[in-house]
Coordinates of C-alpha atoms in Angstrom, one line a residue:
Chain A
M1 CA 0.0 0.0 0.0
R2 CA 1.7 3.2 -1.2
F3 CA 0.1 6.6 -1.1
S4 CA 1.2 10.1 -0.3
M5 CA -0.8 13.1 1.0
R6 CA -0.3 14.7 -2.4
E7 CA -1.8 11.7 -4.2
L8 CA -4.7 11.5 -1.7
L9 CA -5.6 15.2 -2.1
Y10 CA -5.4 14.9 -5.9
G11 CA -7.5 11.8 -5.9
L12 CA -10.1 13.6 -3.7
R13 CA -10.1 16.6 -6.0
R14 CA -10.6 14.4 -9.1
G15 CA -13.4 12.6 -7.3
V16 CA -15.3 15.8 -6.5
T17 CA -14.9 17.4 -9.9
S18 CA -18.3 18.1 -11.4
P19 CA -19.7 20.4 -14.1
N20 CA -21.4 22.5 -11.4
R21 CA -18.3 22.9 -9.4
N22 CA -16.7 25.8 -11.2
A23 CA -16.1 29.5 -10.7
R24 CA -19.2 30.6 -12.6
T25 CA -21.4 28.6 -10.3
A26 CA -19.6 30.0 -7.3
V27 CA -20.1 33.5 -8.6
V28 CA -23.9 33.0 -9.4
I29 CA -24.7 31.4 -6.1
G30 CA -22.3 33.8 -4.3
R31 CA -24.2 36.8 -5.6
L32 CA -27.5 35.4 -4.3
L33 CA -26.0 34.4 -1.0
G34 CA -24.3 37.8 -0.6
L35 CA -27.6 39.5 -1.3
A36 CA -29.3 37.4 1.3
F37 CA -26.6 38.2 3.9
V38 CA -26.8 41.9 3.2
V39 CA -30.6 41.8 3.6
C40 CA -30.3 39.9 6.8
L41 CA -27.6 42.3 8.1
G42 CA -29.7 45.4 7.3
T43 CA -33.0 44.1 8.7
G44 CA -31.1 42.7 11.7
L45 CA -29.3 45.9 12.6
Y46 CA -32.7 47.7 12.3
S47 CA -34.2 45.3 14.8
H48 CA -31.1 45.6 17.0
F49 CA -31.2 49.4 17.2
L50 CA -35.0 49.4 17.7
Q51 CA -34.3 47.4 20.9
E52 CA -31.1 49.2 21.9
P53 CA -31.2 52.6 20.3
L54 CA -28.3 55.0 20.5
A55 CA -29.2 58.3 22.2
W56 CA -29.8 60.3 19.0
M57 CA -31.8 57.6 17.2
R58 CA -35.5 58.2 16.2
F59 CA -37.5 55.7 14.2
P60 CA -40.4 56.0 11.7
T61 CA -43.8 54.9 13.1
R62 CA -45.3 54.6 9.6
P63 CA -46.1 52.4 7.9
V64 CA -47.4 50.6 10.9
A65 CA -46.3 47.3 9.4
L66 CA -42.7 48.4 8.9
Y67 CA -41.2 46.1 11.5
Q68 CA -43.5 43.3 10.5
V69 CA -42.0 43.5 7.0
T70 CA -38.4 44.0 8.0
Q71 CA -38.4 41.2 10.5
G72 CA -40.4 38.9 8.3
V73 CA -37.9 39.5 5.5
H74 CA -35.0 38.9 8.0
I75 CA -36.2 35.5 9.1
T76 CA -37.3 34.4 5.6
A77 CA -34.1 35.5 4.0
G78 CA -32.2 33.6 6.8
I79 CA -34.1 30.4 6.0
L80 CA -33.3 30.9 2.3
C81 CA -29.7 31.0 3.2
F82 CA -29.8 27.2 3.9
P83 CA -30.1 26.1 0.3
L84 CA -27.9 29.0 -0.9
L85 CA -25.1 28.4 1.6
F86 CA -25.0 24.7 1.0
A87 CA -25.0 25.3 -2.8
K88 CA -22.1 27.7 -2.4
L89 CA -20.1 25.3 -0.3
Y90 CA -20.9 22.5 -2.7
A91 CA -19.6 24.6 -5.6
V92 CA -16.3 25.3 -4.0
Y93 CA -15.8 22.0 -2.2
P94 CA -12.7 20.8 -4.2
Q95 CA -10.8 23.8 -3.0
L96 CA -10.5 22.1 0.3
F97 CA -8.0 19.6 -1.3
T98 CA -5.4 21.9 -2.7
F99 CA -1.8 20.7 -2.3
P100 CA 0.2 21.8 -0.5
P101 CA -2.7 23.1 1.7
I102 CA -1.0 26.5 2.3
K103 CA 1.5 28.0 -0.1
S104 CA 2.1 31.5 1.2
V105 CA 1.4 33.9 4.0
P106 CA -1.4 35.8 2.1
E107 CA -3.0 32.4 1.3
F108 CA -2.9 31.4 4.9
F109 CA -4.9 34.5 5.8
E110 CA -7.2 33.9 2.8
R111 CA -8.0 30.4 4.0
A112 CA -8.3 31.6 7.6
S113 CA -10.8 34.2 6.6
I114 CA -12.8 31.6 4.6
A115 CA -12.7 29.2 7.6
I116 CA -14.1 32.0 9.8
F117 CA -16.7 32.9 7.2
V118 CA -17.9 29.4 6.7
A119 CA -18.0 28.5 10.4
S120 CA -19.8 31.7 11.5
S121 CA -22.3 31.5 8.6
L122 CA -23.2 27.9 9.4
V123 CA -23.5 28.7 13.2
Q124 CA -25.4 31.9 12.5
I125 CA -28.2 30.5 10.3
F126 CA -28.6 27.3 12.3
T127 CA -28.8 29.0 15.7
G128 CA -31.0 31.7 14.1
L129 CA -33.4 29.0 12.9
L130 CA -33.6 27.4 16.3
N131 CA -34.2 30.8 17.9
T132 CA -37.4 31.1 15.9
F133 CA -38.8 28.3 18.1
Q134 CA -37.1 29.3 21.3
Y135 CA -34.6 26.3 21.3
Y136 CA -31.2 27.0 22.8
P137 CA -29.1 23.8 23.1
W138 CA -25.8 25.7 23.0
P139 CA -23.4 27.1 25.7
F140 CA -23.6 30.8 24.7
P141 CA -26.1 33.6 24.8
F142 CA -28.0 33.8 21.5
K143 CA -28.7 37.5 21.2
Q144 CA -25.2 38.8 21.8
V145 CA -23.5 36.2 19.8
H146 CA -26.0 36.6 16.8
Y147 CA -25.2 40.3 16.8
A148 CA -21.4 40.1 17.1
L149 CA -21.2 37.3 14.5
S150 CA -23.1 39.4 12.0
Y151 CA -20.2 41.8 11.9
V152 CA -17.7 39.0 11.6
I153 CA -19.7 37.4 8.7
I154 CA -20.1 40.6 6.8
G155 CA -16.4 41.5 7.4
S156 CA -15.2 38.1 6.1
L157 CA -17.6 38.4 3.2
I158 CA -16.0 41.7 2.2
V159 CA -12.5 40.2 2.6
H160 CA -13.6 37.3 0.5
I161 CA -15.0 39.6 -2.3
G162 CA -11.7 41.5 -2.2
V163 CA -9.6 38.3 -2.6
K164 CA -11.8 36.8 -5.3
L165 CA -12.4 40.0 -7.2
P166 CA -10.6 38.9 -10.4
I167 CA -12.6 35.7 -10.6
I168 CA -15.8 37.5 -9.8
A169 CA -15.2 39.9 -12.6
R170 CA -14.0 37.1 -15.0
Y171 CA -17.1 35.0 -14.5
W172 CA -19.7 37.7 -13.8
R173 CA -21.4 37.2 -17.1
K174 CA -22.7 33.9 -18.5
R175 CA -21.4 34.4 -22.0
D176 CA -17.8 34.8 -20.7
S177 CA -18.2 31.6 -18.7
Y178 CA -19.4 28.9 -21.1
D179 CA -18.8 28.0 -24.8
A180 CA -21.6 27.3 -27.3
E181 CA -21.8 23.6 -26.1
G182 CA -22.1 24.7 -22.5
R183 CA -18.6 23.8 -21.5
F184 CA -16.9 25.8 -18.8
L185 CA -14.3 28.2 -20.1
E186 CA -11.1 28.2 -18.0
G187 CA -8.4 30.8 -18.1
D188 CA -7.8 34.5 -18.4
A189 CA -8.1 35.0 -14.7
A190 CA -4.7 35.3 -13.0
P191 CA -3.5 31.7 -12.4
A192 CA -3.1 32.2 -8.6
E193 CA -6.7 33.2 -8.4
A194 CA -8.1 30.4 -10.6
P195 CA -10.7 28.4 -8.8
A196 CA -9.1 25.1 -9.4
G197 CA -5.8 26.2 -8.0
D198 CA -2.4 26.4 -9.6
S199 CA -2.4 25.7 -13.3
A200 CA 1.1 24.1 -13.2
D201 CA 0.1 21.1 -11.2
A202 CA -3.7 20.8 -11.1
P203 CA -5.0 17.6 -12.5
A204 CA -8.5 18.7 -11.6
R205 CA -8.3 21.2 -14.6
V206 CA -7.7 18.4 -17.0
P207 CA -10.8 16.5 -18.1
V208 CA -11.0 13.3 -16.2
T209 CA -10.4 10.2 -18.4
V210 CA -9.1 6.8 -17.8
E211 CA -5.9 7.6 -19.7
N212 CA -4.7 10.4 -17.4
A213 CA -5.9 8.9 -14.2
A214 CA -3.4 8.0 -11.6
P215 CA -2.3 4.3 -11.7
A216 CA -4.5 2.1 -9.5
R217 CA -2.0 1.6 -6.6
G218 CA -3.0 1.3 -3.0
V219 CA -6.4 2.1 -1.5
V220 CA -6.5 5.7 -2.8
G221 CA -5.4 4.6 -6.2
R222 CA -8.2 2.0 -6.4
I223 CA -10.8 4.5 -5.2
G224 CA -9.5 7.0 -7.7
A225 CA -9.6 4.4 -10.5
W226 CA -13.2 3.5 -9.5
I227 CA -14.1 7.1 -9.6
D228 CA -12.4 7.6 -12.9
R229 CA -14.5 4.9 -14.5
T230 CA -17.6 6.8 -13.6
P231 CA -19.5 7.8 -16.8
E232 CA -19.1 11.4 -18.0
V233 CA -21.9 13.5 -16.8
D234 CA -24.0 15.4 -19.2
V235 CA -23.0 19.0 -18.7
K236 CA -26.2 20.7 -19.5
S237 CA -28.7 18.5 -17.6
S238 CA -26.3 18.4 -14.6
R239 CA -26.2 22.2 -14.4
R240 CA -29.9 22.5 -15.0
G241 CA -30.5 20.0 -12.3
F242 CA -28.2 21.8 -9.9
F243 CA -29.8 25.2 -10.3
G244 CA -33.3 23.6 -10.5
A245 CA -32.7 21.8 -7.2
I246 CA -31.6 25.1 -5.5
G247 CA -34.5 27.0 -7.0
V248 CA -37.1 24.5 -6.0
T249 CA -35.7 24.1 -2.5
A250 CA -35.7 27.9 -1.9
A251 CA -39.2 28.3 -3.4
A252 CA -40.6 25.4 -1.3
L253 CA -39.0 26.8 1.9
L254 CA -40.4 30.2 1.2
V255 CA -43.9 28.9 0.4
L256 CA -44.1 26.4 3.3
T257 CA -42.6 28.5 6.1
G258 CA -43.2 32.1 5.0
G259 CA -46.8 32.0 6.3
Q260 CA -45.7 32.9 9.8
S261 CA -44.6 36.3 8.5
F262 CA -46.5 36.9 5.3
R263 CA -50.3 36.7 5.3
A264 CA -50.6 35.6 1.7
L265 CA -48.7 32.4 2.5
D266 CA -50.7 31.6 5.6
P267 CA -52.9 28.9 3.9
V268 CA -49.8 26.9 2.9
N269 CA -48.0 27.4 6.2
A270 CA -46.9 23.8 6.8
F271 CA -43.6 24.0 8.6
A272 CA -43.2 27.4 10.3
P273 CA -43.0 27.4 14.1
R274 CA -46.0 29.7 14.4
K275 CA -49.4 29.8 12.9
R276 CA -51.7 32.8 12.7
G277 CA -54.9 32.6 14.8
I278 CA -53.5 30.0 17.2
G279 CA -53.5 31.2 20.8
P280 CA -55.6 33.2 23.3
N281 CA -57.4 36.2 21.6
D282 CA -56.6 34.3 18.4
L283 CA -53.0 35.4 18.5
P284 CA -49.8 33.5 19.3
I285 CA -47.8 34.3 22.4
N286 CA -44.1 34.3 23.3
R287 CA -44.1 34.6 27.1
T288 CA -46.9 33.3 29.2
A289 CA -48.2 34.9 32.3
K290 CA -47.0 31.9 34.2
A291 CA -43.4 32.2 32.8
A292 CA -43.5 35.9 33.7
Q293 CA -44.7 35.1 37.3
V294 CA -47.6 37.5 37.1
L295 CA -50.5 35.1 37.7
D296 CA -51.3 36.7 41.0
T297 CA -50.3 40.3 40.5
A298 CA -52.0 40.7 37.1
V299 CA -55.4 39.7 38.5
D300 CA -55.1 41.6 41.8
P301 CA -58.2 43.8 42.1
A302 CA -56.0 46.5 43.7
W303 CA -54.0 46.8 40.4
A304 CA -53.6 50.4 39.1
L305 CA -51.5 51.9 36.4
T306 CA -49.2 54.6 37.7
V307 CA -48.2 57.4 35.4
S308 CA -45.7 59.9 36.6
N309 CA -43.7 62.9 35.5
G310 CA -41.3 64.0 38.1
S311 CA -43.4 64.8 41.2
T312 CA -46.7 64.7 39.2
K313 CA -48.2 61.3 39.7
R314 CA -51.6 59.9 38.6
T315 CA -52.9 56.4 39.1
F316 CA -55.6 54.7 37.0
T317 CA -57.5 51.7 38.1
L318 CA -58.8 49.4 35.4
A319 CA -62.3 50.9 35.7
E320 CA -60.9 54.4 35.4
L321 CA -59.0 53.4 32.2
E322 CA -62.2 51.9 30.8
A323 CA -64.0 55.1 31.6
L324 CA -61.5 57.2 29.5
P325 CA -62.2 57.7 25.8
Q326 CA -61.4 54.5 24.0
T327 CA -59.7 54.2 20.7
Q328 CA -59.6 51.2 18.3
V329 CA -56.7 50.6 16.0
D330 CA -55.5 47.7 13.7
L331 CA -51.8 47.2 14.4
P332 CA -49.6 44.1 13.8
I333 CA -47.8 42.4 16.6
A334 CA -44.4 41.4 15.1
C335 CA -41.9 39.3 17.0
V336 CA -38.1 39.3 16.7
E337 CA -38.5 35.6 16.0
G338 CA -40.2 36.6 12.7
W339 CA -43.8 35.6 13.2
S340 CA -46.4 38.4 13.0
Q341 CA -50.1 39.0 12.9
M342 CA -52.4 41.9 12.4
A343 CA -54.8 42.4 15.3
T344 CA -57.5 44.8 16.5
W345 CA -56.6 46.6 19.7
K346 CA -58.8 48.8 21.8
G347 CA -57.8 51.0 24.8
V348 CA -56.6 54.4 25.9
R349 CA -54.3 56.6 23.7
L350 CA -50.9 56.7 25.4
V351 CA -50.6 60.4 24.5
D352 CA -53.7 61.2 26.5
L353 CA -52.1 59.5 29.6
A354 CA -48.8 61.3 29.0
D355 CA -50.6 64.7 28.7
A356 CA -52.5 64.0 31.9
V357 CA -49.2 64.3 33.8
G358 CA -48.0 67.2 31.6
A359 CA -45.5 65.4 29.4
G360 CA -43.7 67.5 26.8
S361 CA -43.8 66.8 23.1
D362 CA -40.3 65.3 23.1
S363 CA -40.7 63.2 26.3
A364 CA -39.7 59.6 26.3
L365 CA -41.2 57.0 28.6
K366 CA -39.8 54.4 30.9
I367 CA -42.2 51.5 31.0
T368 CA -42.1 48.9 33.7
S369 CA -44.0 45.6 33.6
L370 CA -45.4 43.5 36.5
E371 CA -43.1 40.6 35.5
K372 CA -40.6 39.5 38.2
R373 CA -37.6 39.3 35.9
G374 CA -36.6 39.4 32.3
G375 CA -34.6 41.5 29.9
Y376 CA -37.6 43.5 28.9
R377 CA -39.2 44.1 32.3
V378 CA -38.1 47.8 32.1
T379 CA -37.9 49.4 28.6
T380 CA -37.7 52.9 27.2
M381 CA -40.1 54.3 24.5
G382 CA -39.0 57.2 22.3
S383 CA -41.1 60.3 22.0
E384 CA -42.0 59.4 18.4
Y385 CA -44.0 56.4 19.7
V386 CA -45.4 58.2 22.7
R387 CA -46.9 61.0 20.6
D388 CA -48.2 58.7 17.9
P389 CA -52.1 58.6 18.0
A390 CA -52.0 54.9 17.2
T391 CA -50.0 54.0 20.3
L392 CA -52.4 52.5 22.9
V393 CA -52.5 51.2 26.4
A394 CA -54.6 48.3 25.2
L395 CA -57.3 46.7 27.3
H396 CA -59.1 44.7 24.5
L397 CA -57.7 42.5 21.8
N398 CA -59.7 41.1 18.8
G399 CA -63.0 42.1 20.3
E400 CA -62.4 40.5 23.7
R401 CA -60.8 41.6 27.0
L402 CA -57.1 41.1 26.9
S403 CA -56.2 37.6 27.9
I404 CA -53.8 37.3 30.8
D405 CA -51.2 35.7 28.4
H406 CA -51.5 38.8 26.2
G407 CA -50.9 41.2 29.1
Y408 CA -54.1 41.6 31.1
P409 CA -55.0 44.1 32.6
A410 CA -53.2 46.5 30.2
R411 CA -50.4 46.3 27.7
M412 CA -48.6 48.6 25.3
I413 CA -49.2 48.4 21.6
A414 CA -47.3 50.9 19.3
P415 CA -46.9 51.0 15.5
G416 CA -43.6 49.6 14.1
R417 CA -42.0 48.2 17.2
P418 CA -40.7 44.7 18.0
G419 CA -43.1 42.5 20.0
V420 CA -40.7 42.4 23.0
L421 CA -41.1 46.1 23.4
Q422 CA -45.0 45.9 23.3
T423 CA -44.8 45.6 27.1
K424 CA -47.4 43.3 28.7
W425 CA -48.8 43.5 32.3
L426 CA -48.1 47.2 32.6
S427 CA -47.2 48.5 36.0
T428 CA -45.8 52.0 35.8
L429 CA -45.1 54.6 33.1
E430 CA -42.6 57.3 33.9
V431 CA -42.0 60.4 31.7
I432 CA -38.2 60.9 31.3
Chain B
M1 CA -8.3 46.5 -9.4
R2 CA -5.4 46.1 -7.0
A3 CA -6.4 49.3 -5.0
T4 CA -10.0 48.1 -4.9
R5 CA -9.0 44.7 -3.5
I6 CA -6.8 46.3 -0.8
V7 CA -9.7 48.5 0.3
F8 CA -12.1 45.5 0.4
V9 CA -9.6 43.3 2.4
T10 CA -8.9 46.2 4.8
V11 CA -12.5 47.1 5.4
G12 CA -13.5 43.5 5.8
A13 CA -10.7 42.8 8.3
L14 CA -11.9 45.8 10.3
G15 CA -15.4 44.4 10.3
I16 CA -14.1 41.1 11.6
V17 CA -12.1 42.9 14.3
F18 CA -15.1 45.0 15.3
G19 CA -17.3 41.8 15.5
A20 CA -14.6 40.2 17.7
W21 CA -14.5 43.3 19.9
V22 CA -18.3 43.3 20.3
M23 CA -18.1 39.6 21.2
V24 CA -15.4 40.1 23.9
D25 CA -17.4 43.2 25.2
T26 CA -20.7 41.5 25.6
V27 CA -20.1 37.7 26.0
R28 CA -18.4 36.0 28.9
P29 CA -15.1 34.3 28.1
K30 CA -16.5 30.9 29.0
S31 CA -19.4 31.4 26.6
I32 CA -16.9 32.5 23.9
W33 CA -15.1 29.1 24.3
G34 CA -18.5 27.4 24.0
L35 CA -19.1 29.3 20.8
A36 CA -15.6 28.3 19.5
T37 CA -16.5 24.7 19.9
W38 CA -19.7 25.2 17.9
L39 CA -17.8 27.1 15.1
I40 CA -15.2 24.3 14.8
G41 CA -17.9 21.7 15.1
A42 CA -19.9 23.3 12.3
V43 CA -17.0 23.1 9.9
I44 CA -16.2 19.5 10.8
I45 CA -19.8 18.4 10.4
H46 CA -20.0 20.1 7.0
D47 CA -16.6 19.5 5.5
A48 CA -15.9 16.1 7.0
I49 CA -19.4 14.5 7.1
I50 CA -22.1 16.2 5.0
A51 CA -20.0 17.2 2.0
P52 CA -18.1 13.8 1.6
A53 CA -21.5 12.0 1.9
V54 CA -23.0 14.2 -0.8
V55 CA -20.0 13.5 -3.1
A56 CA -20.1 9.8 -2.4
I57 CA -23.8 9.7 -3.1
S58 CA -23.6 11.6 -6.4
I59 CA -20.6 9.5 -7.6
A60 CA -22.5 6.3 -6.7
M61 CA -25.6 7.5 -8.5
R62 CA -23.6 8.2 -11.6
R63 CA -21.9 4.8 -11.5
V64 CA -25.1 2.9 -10.7
G65 CA -27.0 4.8 -13.3
R66 CA -24.9 4.0 -16.3
R67 CA -28.0 3.2 -18.4
I68 CA -30.2 5.9 -16.9
P69 CA -30.5 9.1 -18.8
P70 CA -28.5 11.9 -17.2
A71 CA -31.5 14.1 -16.9
V72 CA -33.3 11.5 -14.9
I73 CA -30.4 11.2 -12.5
A74 CA -30.4 15.0 -12.2
I75 CA -34.1 15.1 -11.4
V76 CA -33.7 12.4 -8.7
Q77 CA -30.7 14.2 -7.2
G78 CA -32.7 17.4 -7.2
A79 CA -35.5 15.7 -5.3
V80 CA -33.0 14.3 -2.7
V81 CA -31.6 17.9 -2.3
V82 CA -35.1 19.3 -1.6
G83 CA -36.0 16.6 0.9
S84 CA -32.6 16.8 2.7
V85 CA -32.7 20.5 3.2
F86 CA -36.2 20.4 4.5
T87 CA -35.2 17.5 6.8
L88 CA -32.4 19.6 8.2
V89 CA -34.7 22.5 8.8
V90 CA -37.6 20.5 10.3
V91 CA -35.8 17.9 12.4
P92 CA -34.8 20.5 15.1
E93 CA -38.5 21.5 15.3
I94 CA -39.4 17.8 15.9
I95 CA -36.7 17.6 18.6
R96 CA -37.9 20.8 20.3
K97 CA -41.5 19.8 20.1
A98 CA -40.6 16.5 21.9
K99 CA -39.0 18.5 24.7
V100 CA -42.2 20.5 25.2
P101 CA -42.1 24.1 24.0
N102 CA -42.7 27.1 26.4
N103 CA -46.3 27.3 25.3
D104 CA -48.9 25.8 23.0
T105 CA -48.6 28.5 20.3
V106 CA -44.9 27.6 19.7
L107 CA -44.6 24.7 17.2
P108 CA -48.3 24.0 17.0
F109 CA -48.1 21.4 14.2
D110 CA -47.2 17.7 14.1
Y111 CA -43.9 18.3 12.3
A112 CA -42.8 14.6 12.1
S113 CA -45.9 13.5 10.2
R114 CA -45.8 16.5 8.0
L115 CA -42.2 15.8 7.1
V116 CA -43.2 12.2 6.1
V117 CA -46.0 13.6 4.0
L118 CA -43.5 16.0 2.4
W119 CA -41.1 13.1 1.5
A120 CA -44.1 11.2 0.1
A121 CA -45.1 14.2 -2.0
I122 CA -41.5 14.5 -3.3
V123 CA -41.4 10.9 -4.3
V124 CA -44.7 11.2 -6.2
I125 CA -43.8 14.5 -7.9
T126 CA -40.4 13.2 -8.9
A127 CA -42.0 10.0 -10.4
L128 CA -44.4 12.2 -12.3
V129 CA -41.7 14.5 -13.6
V130 CA -39.5 11.6 -14.6
T131 CA -42.4 9.9 -16.4
V132 CA -43.3 13.1 -18.3
Y133 CA -39.6 13.5 -19.3
L134 CA -39.2 9.9 -20.5
R135 CA -42.4 10.0 -22.5
R136 CA -41.5 13.3 -24.1
S137 CA -37.9 12.2 -25.0
S138 CA -39.1 8.8 -26.4
R139 CA -41.7 10.6 -28.5
Q140 CA -39.0 12.8 -29.9
K141 CA -36.9 9.8 -30.7
A142 CA -39.8 8.0 -32.3
R143 CA -40.5 10.9 -34.7
P144 CA -37.1 12.3 -35.6
S145 CA -38.3 13.5 -39.0
T146 CA -40.7 16.1 -37.5
R147 CA -37.8 17.6 -35.7
Q148 CA -35.6 17.8 -38.7
V149 CA -38.0 19.5 -41.1

């Protein structure tokens, strides 16, 4: 038995050669994947800064479905990254077996950046998917890691584009990539950047035939010989099949899971972790009253909402809130996990309560919930939401009194904000 | 192009460094080690398990299918891809559902049986597509003159 590392790697590269594994495929899939990553980054940062705004930040409150759309797009694009990322990794797989593995210092950094890119992307989309159904079987906090990794991923994407720019330019257009018979056109790109590696000693660039195959020696040789006797694949049907499979997978994922975020797809929602209309008040919930430990405090007859502005303080019992002018609005509840649903809310305009304690037009609010603990027990609401006439201290939902799991006796509902900031089981509102 | 590439690589490297800084700033060191094991594990699972398996299956299909038209092999491979990606996305839901979610509105469906139905649908649709393809290509072979006119 006689084989070297070099022979093994060449054998592997020959074995994984395929008409779809070329620079053109990598460019086409890379464009789509890059677009999906950029969309996820933009919508993700929007969601992040809604939850943790910098001091100067103000956000649009119209259209009321803005966050519903951005977060729905975030989660859906994230799910579409599964077929796209696997397709991309499939297209460039032979590059793993270059020999020697690292030839120079720049190449070491290039491969290192790709390793970071691949690892973070896989972890990001997989943990992101599991977060949509509140499943956390890993030893790190999801939110912080998801946020930090997004910069690492986009940074390594930019490095990757910089490194591969000659190949990207060379194979950007289809007519430069294939001849009339559909055969892939090699060359013109600088040899060091060529996808299949160095032209001087790259058997993978030579069409695989029995004649130029390595002699059948040892285990690797025999495997190589077996692979080499594999019939030639039909270039066109293979490529059509590849792009067809990616397209069908992406379309099917979109159609069968998008219903949690997009109403038009609700009838065919087969695999999403949420379904419209399921839950108390015909609406899904994230955190139950039991989990928030408010089963006693929320139904306490002595409950009253305290609204304060410095030394000015007013308290409103539930009956007093009910006696104030009631407003009904249709606003979506849209979760960071991507699911969303339009609902009909009825209650007191927040601006009326703020005015009752003499709040100014640029006052923000500190909102405190009855819940015992949790990252969103105390939150801040910017003045743009406080002054919006659609922002309510809601008492009714979809024609019924608010269910305790939806925040009875009173909850916040504002246009264009993440569900985690639509505070349930209100306790105090402080003008700041 | 050289200047553009240098700008890209520099900006990208700064992005990576910023992400690392945010990580160190917000995540405890112990958790970062936990993340590192997941990052390395993801590469190992993909590069050393999933990808070689995919390669082995596609080579095996090509070898076994010497007499099968390439388009049919491509259709079957496409069907396996669709089913596999869905399986990867749905199996965590099945596992989570078995561990009892936080409330009844999370994961409301019976995902396991739905996944079985999906695979059955994939098999049926694939069979139909292959049948249509074979009929059409045999009709074309049977009447070559009409194509040549």
